[in-house]
Amino acid sequence: MSLSTISRFIILLALVMIALAGFFPSPLMIGLAATSSALLVLSQTYVILRDDQATAANETEGPYAGYSQK
């Protein structure tokens, strides 16, 4: 499974759990909604950090290495 598929699944899971916690406000549903939201945040952080590392690894010095990019 690719990261985008996993990310979409976790977003859907978090939204479903939050909606169910709104309809059935039991401690279990609130805990599941909080857990899925935390999982969503952690997975998105991982994706962002992985993308940042991928672009940093591909940077090479070119003829304009001393100039700032705008």
CSV table of C-alpha atoms in Angstrom, one decimal:
chain,number,residue,atom,x,y,z
A,1,MET,CA,0.0,0.0,0.0
A,2,SER,CA,1.3,3.5,-0.8
A,3,LEU,CA,1.4,6.3,1.7
A,4,SER,CA,-1.4,8.2,0.0
A,5,THR,CA,-3.7,5.2,0.3
A,6,ILE,CA,-2.8,4.8,4.0
A,7,SER,CA,-3.3,8.5,4.5
A,8,ARG,CA,-6.7,8.5,2.9
A,9,PHE,CA,-7.8,5.5,5.0
A,10,ILE,CA,-6.6,7.1,8.3
A,11,ILE,CA,-8.4,10.4,7.4
A,12,LEU,CA,-11.6,8.5,6.7
A,13,LEU,CA,-11.2,6.5,9.9
A,14,ALA,CA,-10.7,9.7,11.9
A,15,LEU,CA,-13.7,11.4,10.4
A,16,VAL,CA,-15.9,8.3,11.0
A,17,MET,CA,-14.8,8.0,14.6
A,18,ILE,CA,-15.4,11.7,15.3
A,19,ALA,CA,-18.9,11.5,13.7
A,20,LEU,CA,-19.7,8.4,15.8
A,21,ALA,CA,-18.4,10.0,19.0
A,22,GLY,CA,-20.8,12.9,18.2
A,23,PHE,CA,-23.8,10.6,17.8
A,24,PHE,CA,-22.9,8.1,20.6
A,25,PRO,CA,-21.0,10.1,23.2
A,26,SER,CA,-19.7,7.2,25.3
A,27,PRO,CA,-16.2,7.1,26.8
A,28,LEU,CA,-15.2,4.3,24.4
A,29,MET,CA,-16.2,6.3,21.3
A,30,ILE,CA,-14.5,9.4,22.6
A,31,GLY,CA,-11.4,7.4,23.2
A,32,LEU,CA,-11.5,5.8,19.8
A,33,ALA,CA,-12.0,9.2,18.2
A,34,ALA,CA,-9.0,10.6,20.1
A,35,THR,CA,-6.9,7.6,19.2
A,36,SER,CA,-7.7,7.9,15.5
A,37,SER,CA,-7.1,11.6,15.5
A,38,ALA,CA,-3.7,11.1,17.1
A,39,LEU,CA,-2.9,8.4,14.5
A,40,LEU,CA,-3.9,10.9,11.8
A,41,VAL,CA,-1.6,13.5,13.2
A,42,LEU,CA,1.3,11.1,13.5
A,43,SER,CA,0.9,9.6,10.0
A,44,GLN,CA,0.7,13.0,8.4
A,45,THR,CA,3.8,14.1,10.3
A,46,TYR,CA,5.6,11.1,9.1
A,47,VAL,CA,4.6,11.8,5.5
A,48,ILE,CA,5.7,15.4,5.7
A,49,LEU,CA,9.0,14.5,7.3
A,50,ARG,CA,9.6,11.8,4.7
A,51,ASP,CA,8.9,14.2,1.8
A,52,ASP,CA,11.3,16.8,3.4
A,53,GLN,CA,14.0,14.2,3.6
A,54,ALA,CA,13.5,13.1,0.1
A,55,THR,CA,13.9,16.6,-1.3
A,56,ALA,CA,16.9,17.3,0.9
A,57,ALA,CA,18.7,14.2,-0.3
A,58,ASN,CA,18.2,15.2,-4.0
A,59,GLU,CA,19.7,18.7,-3.6
A,60,THR,CA,23.1,19.0,-5.3
A,61,GLU,CA,25.3,22.0,-5.7
A,62,GLY,CA,24.9,23.6,-9.1
A,63,PRO,CA,26.4,26.6,-10.8
A,64,TYR,CA,24.2,28.9,-8.7
A,65,ALA,CA,25.0,27.4,-5.3
A,66,GLY,CA,26.0,30.7,-3.8
A,67,TYR,CA,22.9,32.6,-4.8
A,68,SER,CA,19.7,32.6,-2.7
A,69,GLN,CA,16.6,31.2,-4.3
A,70,LYS,CA,13.4,33.2,-4.3
